[in-house]
Amino acid sequence: MRRKTLVVDGMTCAACVSQVERSLSAVAGVVEARVNYASGRVSVACRESVDDKALQGAVVAAGYGARFPEGVGDEQRAEPRRAHRLILSAVMGALVVLLTMVDGLAFDLGFQASDWLAAVLAAGVVFGTGWGFHQRAWLQLRHRTATMDTLVSVGTSSAWLWSAVVLAARVGDGHLYFETGAVIVVFILLGHFLEDRARRRSGDALLSLAALVAPVARLQDGADVPVAALQEGDRFVVRPGERIATDGVVVDGVSAVDVSMVTGEPVPVEVGPGDAVLGASVNANGSLVVEATAVGADTVLARIMHLVEQAQMNRTRIQRLADRVAAVFVPAAVLIAAGTLAGWLIAGQPASEAFTAAVAVLIVACPCALGLATPLAVMVGTGRGSQLGIIIKGGEMLEDTRRLDTVVFDKTGTVTDARMEVVEVVAPGRDAEGLLALAAAVESRSEHPIGRAIASAADGGQAVTGFENHPGAGAVATVDGSEVRVGKRVLFARVPAAVDEAAAEVEAMGRVAVLVGRESAAEAVIAVDDRLRASAPASVAALKSLGLDTVLLTGDHPRRAQAAGGELGIDRVVAGVGPDGKAAEIARLQAEGRRVAMVGDGINDAPALSQADIGIAMGTGADVAAEAADITIMSSDLRAVADAISLSRRTMNTVRGNLFWAFLYNTAAIPLAAAGVLAPVYAAAAMVASSLFVVANSLRLRRFRPVFPANSQ
């Protein structure tokens, strides 16, 4: 099985989407075809045996242009041709309007020369620059389908043919409609041109990601090679201010790396030998030598771009409903137009007025806005998310995220840094700093996580001899000639009441109490804890402001879990649960009717992430967690969780607003056109205006700002 992407030219409404998908699905070996009307691309899942030319031919046979993209943004290549066609149409259309509407410009050469010139110019617009509408309408007729092209083709060609008959045979009331057909084509081409420009703007987020890739890499021997030629294991030099060519590991040098454009992390990351770095991040100061660990499509940036593209291809449930409506909308519009024509004639009205009303119905019924309403908003929303380091895997996730009412957090590695640290030293009547330094000297020989935390909390440079490790109890060593003990109560022969009370208070807070003393007497208590992320309390507060309940799930001891939950302001804490227990707890919440999001980062979080309605993985964690999740936060900033939910809500509100106005436009405009209130030219202008409203409303998502400005770009 493989997946291919094609750029499709000529789609003008949601009915075109259905036609392209049906044509591709009819190709033997094609499993699925999904069109993104907003981007003009189609993603095809097919067997390896399917020929690329067969896919391209199926789209062409349906009446549309098709090509395989050369890269992100390749669909922009047709812009100059569309602009030239629009300009030519506008010039000829303006001349037609002047010749038919301004009496002073009419001239007679023994025959109605100005009217015939208008007929020729109008034919150039309707059947020349607007030929694509008629071509696609004919091909669609052969497939027994109808799209917006059908409405435009029938409406504009009827206007020109009726006028030509009136001019040549002097039938009817003598009214000509050459300007109507020409202006309609100009308006629709203008609408398409503006829509295309808006689509490019909506894809700017993806283009900006693609632009981050460095064009060349400098190898250690000084040779410059294209980034595409790099292979895993190659070593390259990154000088200050340069972008890192591809994902790798630092083998030499120390520097600060700005990863904000890739992950949304606003603070530069200090790196040195052995640290992983991301391609496209910026080396801020020192020179680095990096060994490539992933190239091409395997890099983090390439995977982000792929996920964003796939998300924009996926349809939401509400979009599928709109597509079904659009599939019957065009045939219904043709029937309404025919009924309008017949009704006016039966009522004894002039044929020209009956014809005008019917053409107005055809033009005003074009479902352009309906086709753009959902995919364009999803495209802009997911693109904006990618700029903020929030990768949303599909449109349905936007819908599900909008309906959330509960957010469940894993503790270790998610709301904490998964790194122990000394948070307090209590030494009743003693030198706290001096005792901490003695403990650090002893623990400098230890490999235990708590020991390493104590060792890094102070300068343990004193001479250490006779180190003894007591598993489960602590460690004993001689420091500058004195025996120093660091560990639990059982390691000491005497624990003064003040020290014992201090240890009990530390443990009551859910922290680890480590006693330290000389000889066999405990003199101080060192409080060690898993440090909370600086962004965690603000994230919880932001989620509550969005009306969401919060839960903390952890395998930790209940006292430690309750202490962390209290410090964060979490509504409910569930402690002592393993991976299966986390998934079961989420299932229990779902059984209560809750819509649950799970935020995690580790391998043991994967079952819970899969069980939740929405799984949110912190991108700093394990790959398996990100694979099981629906949304990935590329940074370590937990505040982005609230941003992801807020962005999803804003996007779906935009989709609903777009659909409301699109349906309202057609619902109100079709009766007005059928009643003769809305002339064909104004109908075309109204149709274009409705599409541009949807475009402008969707593009407002580009201005989405995170809950916390520090997280914005």
XYZ file of C-alpha atoms in Angstrom:
713
model
C 0.000 0.000 0.000
C 1.237 3.491 -0.830
C -0.163 7.011 -0.620
C 0.163 9.510 -3.471
C -0.668 13.219 -3.566
C -1.890 15.085 -6.660
C -2.521 18.773 -7.260
C -5.923 19.228 -8.948
C -6.757 22.326 -10.999
C -10.263 23.479 -11.865
C -12.284 22.447 -8.806
C -14.896 25.091 -8.103
C -17.249 23.645 -5.480
C -17.906 20.742 -3.135
C -19.607 18.812 -5.945
C -16.283 18.878 -7.826
C -14.693 17.232 -4.802
C -17.168 14.368 -4.994
C -16.595 14.008 -8.742
C -12.794 13.798 -8.373
C -13.069 11.296 -5.543
C -15.498 9.094 -7.493
C -13.284 9.145 -10.582
C -10.183 8.149 -8.625
C -12.023 5.507 -6.599
C -13.095 3.867 -9.871
C -9.426 3.147 -10.734
C -8.582 -0.506 -10.042
C -6.355 -0.763 -6.987
C -7.369 2.546 -5.405
C -8.484 2.029 -1.806
C -9.323 5.608 -0.857
C -9.240 9.106 -2.348
C -9.587 12.207 -0.177
C -9.723 15.695 -1.664
C -8.896 18.859 0.238
C -10.823 21.531 -1.658
C -9.105 24.324 0.279
C -5.578 23.275 -0.740
C -6.492 21.832 -4.150
C -4.808 18.528 -3.314
C -5.995 14.935 -3.287
C -4.467 12.130 -1.230
C -4.840 8.670 -2.778
C -4.253 5.390 -0.937
C -3.634 2.650 -3.487
C -1.818 -0.606 -4.117
C 1.763 -0.575 -5.364
C 0.604 -1.835 -8.760
C -1.411 1.314 -9.528
C 0.288 3.401 -12.214
C 0.724 7.136 -11.575
C -0.531 7.907 -15.081
C -3.760 6.012 -14.348
C -4.415 8.273 -11.359
C -3.642 11.410 -13.318
C -5.749 10.207 -16.252
C -8.773 9.578 -14.008
C -8.733 13.182 -12.818
C -8.246 14.554 -16.332
C -11.084 12.379 -17.643
C -13.356 13.941 -15.018
C -12.616 17.372 -16.478
C -9.883 18.667 -14.188
C -6.165 19.259 -14.478
C -3.855 17.039 -12.428
C -0.151 16.817 -11.717
C 2.103 15.397 -9.066
C 3.514 18.138 -6.792
C 7.179 18.953 -6.750
C 6.988 20.183 -3.189
C 4.953 22.117 -0.642
C 3.223 25.075 -2.307
C 3.540 23.635 -5.829
C -0.125 24.401 -6.474
C 0.843 28.091 -6.758
C 2.378 27.554 -10.198
C -0.914 28.230 -11.997
C -1.358 31.707 -10.455
C 0.140 33.775 -13.350
C -2.056 31.976 -15.904
C -5.188 32.620 -13.823
C -4.237 36.266 -13.376
C -3.753 36.735 -17.156
C -7.107 35.106 -17.886
C -8.810 37.331 -15.302
C -7.256 40.520 -16.716
C -8.236 39.621 -20.295
C -11.782 38.805 -19.192
C -12.076 42.031 -17.209
C -10.934 44.188 -20.141
C -13.312 42.550 -22.625
C -16.138 42.481 -20.065
C -15.721 46.192 -19.334
C -15.933 46.987 -23.064
C -19.122 44.917 -23.359
C -20.695 46.800 -20.434
C -19.738 50.184 -21.921
C -21.076 49.286 -25.384
C -24.401 47.962 -24.082
C -25.062 50.280 -21.141
C -23.745 53.687 -22.307
C -25.945 55.148 -25.048
C -23.300 57.628 -26.174
C -20.959 54.800 -27.217
C -23.461 53.057 -29.484
C -22.732 53.375 -33.193
C -24.444 52.200 -36.371
C -22.731 51.284 -39.646
C -25.895 50.428 -41.507
C -26.456 47.717 -38.964
C -26.260 47.573 -35.158
C -22.461 47.542 -35.176
C -21.969 48.292 -31.462
C -24.297 45.422 -30.479
C -22.485 42.995 -32.779
C -19.115 44.113 -31.404
C -20.484 43.535 -27.903
C -21.612 40.062 -29.017
C -18.122 39.214 -30.278
C -16.402 40.519 -27.134
C -18.902 38.734 -24.896
C -18.317 35.514 -26.820
C -14.588 35.973 -26.131
C -15.333 36.068 -22.431
C -18.094 33.453 -22.190
C -16.616 30.904 -24.613
C -12.962 31.999 -24.526
C -11.590 32.793 -21.095
C -14.597 31.029 -19.584
C -14.196 27.915 -21.758
C -13.094 25.815 -18.774
C -16.590 26.029 -17.282
C -18.196 24.608 -20.428
C -15.552 21.930 -20.910
C -15.910 20.615 -17.379
C -19.712 20.873 -17.519
C -19.745 18.702 -20.666
C -17.454 16.100 -19.163
C -19.553 16.045 -15.986
C -22.701 15.623 -18.066
C -21.109 12.538 -19.635
C -20.581 11.232 -16.093
C -24.199 12.128 -15.241
C -23.135 14.612 -12.583
C -23.493 18.352 -12.111
C -21.317 20.906 -10.332
C -20.983 24.647 -10.123
C -19.460 24.527 -13.610
C -22.808 23.210 -14.856
C -24.656 26.178 -13.378
C -22.187 28.728 -14.761
C -22.044 27.061 -18.181
C -25.817 26.854 -18.585
C -26.395 30.357 -17.230
C -23.744 32.253 -19.211
C -24.142 30.369 -22.505
C -27.933 30.757 -22.326
C -27.562 34.483 -21.777
C -25.293 34.842 -24.804
C -27.302 32.529 -27.098
C -30.621 34.194 -26.202
C -29.107 37.617 -26.905
C -27.601 36.437 -30.211
C -30.985 35.122 -31.352
C -32.687 38.389 -30.368
C -30.036 40.418 -32.187
C -30.067 38.314 -35.360
C -33.795 37.541 -35.680
C -35.302 40.536 -33.894
C -37.396 38.294 -31.608
C -38.703 38.970 -28.168
C -38.699 42.460 -26.672
C -35.286 43.240 -28.087
C -33.437 43.237 -24.740
C -29.863 41.895 -24.933
C -27.955 40.106 -22.159
C -24.405 40.069 -23.564
C -23.100 42.039 -20.580
C -24.789 39.617 -18.175
C -22.907 36.523 -19.355
C -19.594 38.421 -19.624
C -19.805 40.059 -16.204
C -20.824 36.783 -14.553
C -17.702 35.073 -15.927
C -15.514 38.005 -14.797
C -16.989 37.967 -11.289
C -16.554 34.211 -10.927
C -12.983 34.273 -12.257
C -12.264 37.112 -9.818
C -13.742 35.073 -6.981
C -11.617 32.063 -7.909
C -8.501 34.203 -8.135
C -9.100 35.713 -4.689
C -9.937 32.277 -3.259
C -6.684 30.909 -4.655
C -4.716 33.706 -3.035
C -6.495 33.038 0.252
C -5.687 29.335 0.002
C -2.041 30.182 -0.394
C -2.203 32.384 2.673
C -3.913 29.591 4.593
C -1.018 27.318 3.635
C 1.631 29.830 4.734
C 2.187 27.920 7.981
C 3.189 24.790 6.074
C 5.297 26.821 3.649
C 7.076 28.530 6.538
C 7.961 25.123 7.962
C 9.343 24.015 4.604
C 11.376 27.232 4.384
C 13.142 26.364 7.647
C 15.171 23.611 5.990
C 18.795 24.678 5.451
C 19.743 24.321 1.748
C 23.314 23.111 2.341
C 25.413 21.514 5.082
C 29.128 21.996 5.663
C 30.943 18.719 6.325
C 33.904 18.490 8.696
C 36.323 18.541 5.764
C 34.938 21.944 4.723
C 32.936 20.736 1.702
C 29.418 22.134 1.235
C 26.825 19.524 0.199
C 23.050 19.793 -0.396
C 21.061 18.767 2.658
C 19.244 16.196 0.508
C 22.589 14.452 -0.031
C 23.297 13.981 3.702
C 23.225 10.437 5.060
C 22.907 9.074 8.566
C 26.287 9.096 10.262
C 27.622 12.100 8.334
C 29.184 14.789 10.509
C 28.690 18.457 9.688
C 29.643 21.803 11.204
C 27.087 24.358 12.369
C 28.469 27.849 12.883
C 26.847 30.541 15.081
C 23.646 31.900 13.520
C 23.237 28.967 11.096
C 20.364 26.498 10.941
C 21.116 22.910 11.850
C 20.880 20.945 8.602
C 19.146 17.820 9.923
C 18.357 15.925 13.130
C 21.467 14.718 14.896
C 23.587 14.407 18.019
C 26.229 16.919 19.077
C 29.681 15.319 19.046
C 31.718 18.462 19.737
C 31.038 21.989 20.969
C 28.698 23.742 23.376
C 25.977 26.223 22.396
C 22.431 27.433 22.918
C 19.962 26.311 20.256
C 16.778 28.198 19.370
C 14.086 25.582 18.638
C 11.132 28.001 18.769
C 10.278 27.776 15.057
C 10.055 23.977 15.259
C 8.603 23.270 18.710
C 7.210 26.600 19.898
C 9.603 26.457 22.898
C 10.432 30.134 23.548
C 13.638 29.575 25.595
C 16.871 28.487 23.828
C 18.125 25.047 24.858
C 21.702 24.559 26.045
C 23.360 21.637 24.227
C 26.707 19.883 24.364
C 28.276 16.549 23.383
C 25.723 13.748 23.469
C 22.673 16.031 23.263
C 20.144 15.592 20.463
C 19.362 18.567 18.199
C 16.588 19.160 15.680
C 17.058 20.024 12.039
C 15.997 23.611 11.144
C 16.665 24.907 14.684
C 19.089 27.831 14.932
C 22.519 27.632 16.551
C 22.698 30.782 18.658
C 26.365 31.170 19.616
C 29.050 28.452 19.809
C 30.219 26.277 16.923
C 28.921 22.683 16.878
C 29.860 19.453 15.163
C 26.739 17.320 14.679
C 26.385 13.707 13.570
C 23.250 13.140 11.466
C 20.811 10.623 12.982
C 17.834 11.198 10.652
C 17.607 12.652 7.162
C 14.909 13.482 4.613
C 11.429 12.259 5.464
C 12.620 10.777 8.785
C 13.398 14.121 10.443
C 11.131 15.641 13.072
C 10.357 18.636 10.817
C 9.442 16.378 7.878
C 7.158 14.302 10.111
C 5.495 17.478 11.401
C 4.824 18.657 7.840
C 3.442 15.239 6.897
C 1.126 15.176 9.924
C -0.155 18.689 9.174
C -0.799 17.831 5.513
C -2.653 14.648 6.460
C -4.678 16.522 9.070
C -5.781 19.000 6.424
C -6.857 16.109 4.165
C -9.025 14.519 6.849
C -12.687 15.470 6.884
C -14.687 16.361 9.933
C -18.098 14.803 10.479
C -19.747 18.174 9.848
C -17.857 18.510 6.556
C -19.089 15.113 5.382
C -22.643 16.320 6.059
C -21.974 19.474 4.016
C -20.562 17.347 1.183
C -23.727 15.225 1.075
C -25.831 18.388 0.916
C -23.656 19.800 -1.876
C -23.982 16.558 -3.873
C -27.725 17.169 -4.328
C -27.604 20.946 -4.269
C -26.563 21.528 -7.889
C -29.186 19.204 -9.469
C -31.786 20.793 -7.197
C -30.711 24.263 -8.375
C -31.113 23.238 -12.026
C -34.639 21.994 -11.282
C -35.489 25.206 -9.421
C -34.213 27.280 -12.361
C -36.303 25.226 -14.798
C -39.332 25.620 -12.524
C -38.720 29.365 -12.336
C -38.631 29.654 -16.127
C -41.799 27.606 -16.499
C -43.594 29.462 -13.712
C -42.916 32.880 -15.180
C -44.030 31.787 -18.648
C -47.201 30.144 -17.309
C -47.933 33.348 -15.404
C -47.872 35.180 -18.754
C -44.717 37.170 -18.049
C -42.376 38.186 -20.910
C -39.963 35.482 -22.005
C -36.973 37.754 -21.398
C -37.945 38.292 -17.757
C -38.582 34.576 -17.260
C -35.195 33.821 -18.766
C -33.475 36.457 -16.576
C -34.942 35.014 -13.385
C -33.910 31.469 -14.334
C -30.320 32.532 -15.079
C -30.165 34.403 -11.759
C -31.205 31.209 -9.910
C -28.495 29.198 -11.648
C -25.778 31.696 -10.793
C -26.768 32.470 -7.210
C -27.072 28.769 -6.347
C -23.353 28.032 -6.899
C -22.226 26.308 -3.669
C -18.683 27.741 -3.583
C -18.992 29.032 -0.025
C -20.422 25.711 1.130
C -17.446 23.848 -0.292
C -14.898 26.167 1.329
C -16.615 26.512 4.710
C -15.008 23.563 6.507
C -11.732 22.635 4.772
C -10.374 26.182 4.654
C -11.000 26.751 8.375
C -9.436 23.384 9.239
C -6.459 24.175 7.004
C -5.831 27.541 8.655
C -6.443 26.210 12.180
C -4.100 23.229 11.906
C -1.514 25.397 10.156
C -1.600 27.942 12.966
C -1.274 25.086 15.442
C 1.877 23.856 13.723
C 3.414 27.324 14.095
C 2.783 27.095 17.835
C 4.256 23.596 18.136
C 0.808 21.963 18.345
C 0.374 19.116 15.854
C -3.279 18.104 15.393
C -3.618 14.850 13.487
C -7.006 15.418 11.855
C -10.175 17.450 11.496
C -12.201 15.031 13.621
C -9.813 15.700 16.508
C -10.810 19.359 16.293
C -14.454 18.390 16.754
C -13.718 15.991 19.613
C -11.396 18.467 21.365
C -14.098 21.110 21.248
C -16.463 18.842 23.223
C -14.018 17.969 26.018
C -15.059 18.513 29.628
C -12.256 16.689 31.528
C -8.461 16.742 31.176
C -6.424 13.976 32.826
C -2.694 14.497 33.481
C -0.003 11.915 34.002
C 2.379 13.055 36.739
C 5.964 11.942 36.218
C 7.490 13.497 33.128
C 4.302 15.383 32.259
C 3.486 17.823 35.070
C 6.957 17.208 36.515
C 10.418 17.329 34.951
C 11.008 13.645 35.872
C 14.104 14.841 37.705
C 14.559 14.843 41.474
C 15.844 18.001 43.150
C 16.538 19.303 46.632
C 13.741 21.691 47.551
C 14.520 22.375 51.225
C 17.044 21.660 53.991
C 15.804 21.721 57.623
C 18.611 21.699 60.213
C 17.338 22.635 63.711
C 20.144 24.625 65.362
C 22.726 23.508 62.815
C 24.525 24.800 59.701
C 22.136 23.724 56.915
C 24.488 24.617 54.057
C 27.422 22.862 55.642
C 25.435 19.661 56.237
C 24.095 19.756 52.661
C 27.696 20.038 51.403
C 28.694 16.972 53.452
C 25.720 15.017 52.088
C 26.593 16.095 48.535
C 30.153 14.858 49.007
C 28.893 11.407 50.082
C 26.300 11.161 47.321
C 28.823 12.160 44.654
C 29.767 8.472 44.715
C 26.124 7.332 44.357
C 24.195 6.415 41.200
C 20.769 6.616 42.835
C 18.459 9.373 41.389
C 17.908 10.868 44.843
C 21.643 10.718 45.526
C 22.417 12.481 42.258
C 19.893 15.205 43.143
C 21.659 15.829 46.478
C 25.097 15.704 44.859
C 24.104 18.394 42.349
C 22.608 20.671 45.033
C 25.937 21.702 46.585
C 29.682 21.650 46.062
C 30.756 18.244 47.306
C 34.452 18.738 46.609
C 35.720 17.473 49.963
C 37.884 14.368 50.202
C 35.709 11.250 50.429
C 36.969 7.825 51.546
C 35.440 4.545 52.665
C 32.187 4.923 50.750
C 29.634 2.253 51.674
C 26.271 1.829 50.009
C 23.425 0.429 52.144
C 20.700 -0.629 49.681
C 17.289 0.604 50.767
C 18.750 2.630 53.623
C 21.333 5.113 52.327
C 25.105 5.599 52.235
C 27.987 6.113 54.672
C 31.416 7.632 53.925
C 34.257 9.497 55.598
C 34.429 13.156 54.601
C 37.469 15.162 55.729
C 38.035 12.680 58.553
C 34.439 12.573 59.841
C 31.932 9.764 59.282
C 28.860 11.123 57.472
C 25.605 9.227 57.105
C 22.934 10.060 54.497
C 19.663 8.130 54.243
C 16.642 6.825 56.162
C 16.055 6.730 59.924
C 17.302 3.140 60.203
C 20.796 4.336 59.319
C 21.049 6.428 62.509
C 21.343 5.369 66.131
C 19.928 8.672 67.362
C 17.300 10.924 65.745
C 16.517 14.039 67.810
C 12.832 14.904 68.193
C 13.192 18.162 66.243
C 14.747 16.326 63.296
C 12.128 13.572 63.488
C 9.308 16.153 63.458
C 10.882 17.944 60.500
C 11.119 14.640 58.603
C 7.459 13.895 59.353
C 6.428 17.325 58.014
C 8.424 16.799 54.815
C 6.827 13.381 54.283
C 3.369 14.779 54.986
C 3.906 17.092 52.029
C 4.537 14.060 49.816
C 8.272 14.674 49.544
C 11.165 12.323 50.196
C 12.855 12.990 53.563
C 16.595 12.222 53.585
C 18.394 12.478 56.929
C 22.032 13.571 57.188
C 24.343 13.588 60.203
C 27.821 12.929 61.497
C 28.768 9.758 63.314
C 25.441 8.079 64.211
C 23.282 11.140 65.017
C 20.870 12.739 62.527
C 21.322 16.520 62.333
C 19.232 17.689 59.367
C 16.527 16.701 56.906
C 16.952 17.171 53.168
C 13.605 17.382 51.304
C 13.812 15.930 47.792
C 10.990 15.983 45.279
C 10.188 15.469 41.624
C 10.185 19.071 40.419
C 6.947 20.394 38.942
C 7.222 22.015 35.532
C 7.145 25.782 35.844
C 4.294 25.903 33.325
C 2.112 23.273 35.062
C 0.173 25.474 37.551
C -0.608 28.052 34.865
C -1.745 25.282 32.498
C -4.190 23.894 35.056
C -5.519 27.392 35.783
C -6.005 28.049 32.048
C -7.896 24.763 31.573
C -10.189 25.626 34.467
C -10.841 29.021 32.910
C -12.023 27.115 29.822
C -14.557 25.276 31.997
C -12.690 21.947 32.143
C -12.305 19.598 35.124
C -8.776 18.342 35.861
C -7.573 14.961 37.165
C -4.062 13.773 38.122
C -3.268 10.081 37.522
C -0.044 8.637 38.906
C 1.592 5.519 40.236
C 3.163 7.549 43.085
C 2.406 7.231 46.778
C -0.916 8.944 47.638
C 0.738 11.542 49.873
C 3.154 12.650 47.153
C 0.352 12.659 44.594
C -1.974 14.702 46.813
C 0.795 17.200 47.530
C 1.484 17.671 43.824
C -2.217 17.934 43.049
C -2.718 20.545 45.752
C 0.202 22.628 44.518
C -1.162 22.503 40.960
C -4.788 23.161 41.886
C -5.945 19.851 40.361
C -9.594 18.981 41.076
C -9.092 15.251 41.692
C -6.067 13.007 42.335
C -5.911 9.258 41.691
C -2.675 7.687 42.973
C -1.069 4.259 42.919
C -2.283 3.248 39.436
C -0.228 1.553 36.721
C -0.616 1.804 32.923
C -3.682 -0.466 32.832
C -5.174 1.309 35.815
C -4.828 4.676 34.055
C -6.704 3.377 31.006
C -9.375 1.845 33.289
C -9.815 5.121 35.169
C -10.334 6.988 31.889
C -12.854 4.351 30.792
C -14.681 4.867 34.087
C -14.856 8.623 33.492
C -16.183 7.977 29.989
C -18.826 5.648 31.411
C -20.019 8.621 33.495
C -20.635 10.480 30.226
C -17.497 12.590 30.314
C -15.450 13.558 27.255
C -11.865 12.974 28.356
C -8.459 14.164 27.178
C -5.344 12.418 28.484
C -2.022 14.274 28.658
C 1.044 12.036 28.922
C 4.587 11.565 27.741
C 5.865 8.061 28.490
C 5.587 4.546 27.120
C 3.365 3.599 30.047
C 0.923 6.370 29.021
C 0.191 4.863 25.584
C -2.817 2.710 26.721
C -4.431 5.705 28.436
C -3.734 8.005 25.462
C -5.449 5.488 23.174
C -8.409 5.033 25.546
C -9.095 8.753 25.908
C -11.382 10.624 23.523
C -8.371 12.827 22.780
C -4.805 11.788 23.552
C -2.333 14.659 23.981
C 1.341 13.662 23.996
C 4.146 15.917 25.119
C 6.647 15.789 22.263
C 9.561 15.636 24.681
C 8.497 12.119 25.687
C 8.556 8.694 24.092
C 7.784 8.192 20.391
C 5.200 5.515 21.215
C 3.251 8.068 23.261
C 3.186 10.476 20.311
C 2.049 7.671 17.981
C -0.863 6.808 20.306
C -1.924 10.457 20.654
C -4.267 12.613 18.584
C -2.432 15.851 19.385
C 1.293 16.249 19.963
C 2.776 19.195 21.862
C 6.278 19.623 20.448
C 7.563 21.678 23.402
C 7.740 20.921 27.131
C 5.418 23.844 27.891
C 2.207 22.443 29.394
C 0.397 25.719 28.714
C 0.204 24.595 25.078
C -2.440 22.038 26.169
C -4.842 24.888 26.907
C -3.781 26.548 23.655
C -4.601 23.359 21.697
C -8.085 23.153 23.199
C -8.712 26.875 22.736
C -7.538 26.719 19.091
C -9.770 23.694 18.423
C -12.783 25.484 19.832
C -12.028 28.615 17.821
C -11.599 26.584 14.624
C -14.853 24.660 15.020
C -16.724 27.871 15.879
C -15.347 29.306 12.640
C -16.508 26.228 10.709
C -20.004 26.515 12.132
C -20.101 30.227 11.379
C -18.974 29.582 7.804
C -21.604 26.901 7.247
C -24.342 29.034 8.810
C -23.667 31.963 6.504
C -23.172 29.722 3.456
C -26.528 28.023 3.986
C -28.193 31.335 4.853
C -26.872 32.907 1.657
C -28.298 30.188 -0.584
C -31.534 29.899 1.396
C -32.225 33.629 1.084
C -30.752 34.305 -2.355
C -32.441 31.547 -4.391
C -36.024 32.715 -3.608
C -35.035 36.327 -4.350
C -33.554 35.299 -7.697
C -36.604 33.165 -8.565
C -38.868 36.116 -7.763
C -36.920 38.358 -10.140
C -35.631 40.617 -7.353
C -31.980 39.612 -7.860
C -30.656 40.194 -11.398
C -28.056 37.726 -12.766
C -25.184 40.221 -12.501
C -25.987 40.961 -8.861
C -26.460 37.252 -8.248
C -22.901 36.627 -9.474
C -21.583 39.405 -7.242
C -23.472 37.988 -4.254
C -22.099 34.493 -4.942
C -18.522 35.821 -5.026
C -19.130 37.899 -1.881
C -20.366 34.848 0.037
C -17.231 32.897 -0.864
C -14.968 35.781 0.102
C -16.779 36.100 3.434
C -16.019 32.450 4.204
C -12.391 32.979 3.154
C -11.957 36.099 5.296
C -13.658 34.491 8.296
C -11.359 31.462 8.065
C -8.219 33.550 7.713
C -8.985 35.232 11.038
C -7.637 32.038 12.640
C -4.168 33.112 11.508
C -4.396 35.770 14.218
C -5.090 33.236 16.974
C -2.996 34.063 20.010
C -2.159 31.537 22.736
C -3.564 31.813 26.233
C -0.091 32.961 27.284
C 1.672 35.520 25.041
C 5.084 34.044 25.882
C 4.045 31.005 23.912
C 3.247 32.950 20.743
C 5.238 33.549 17.596
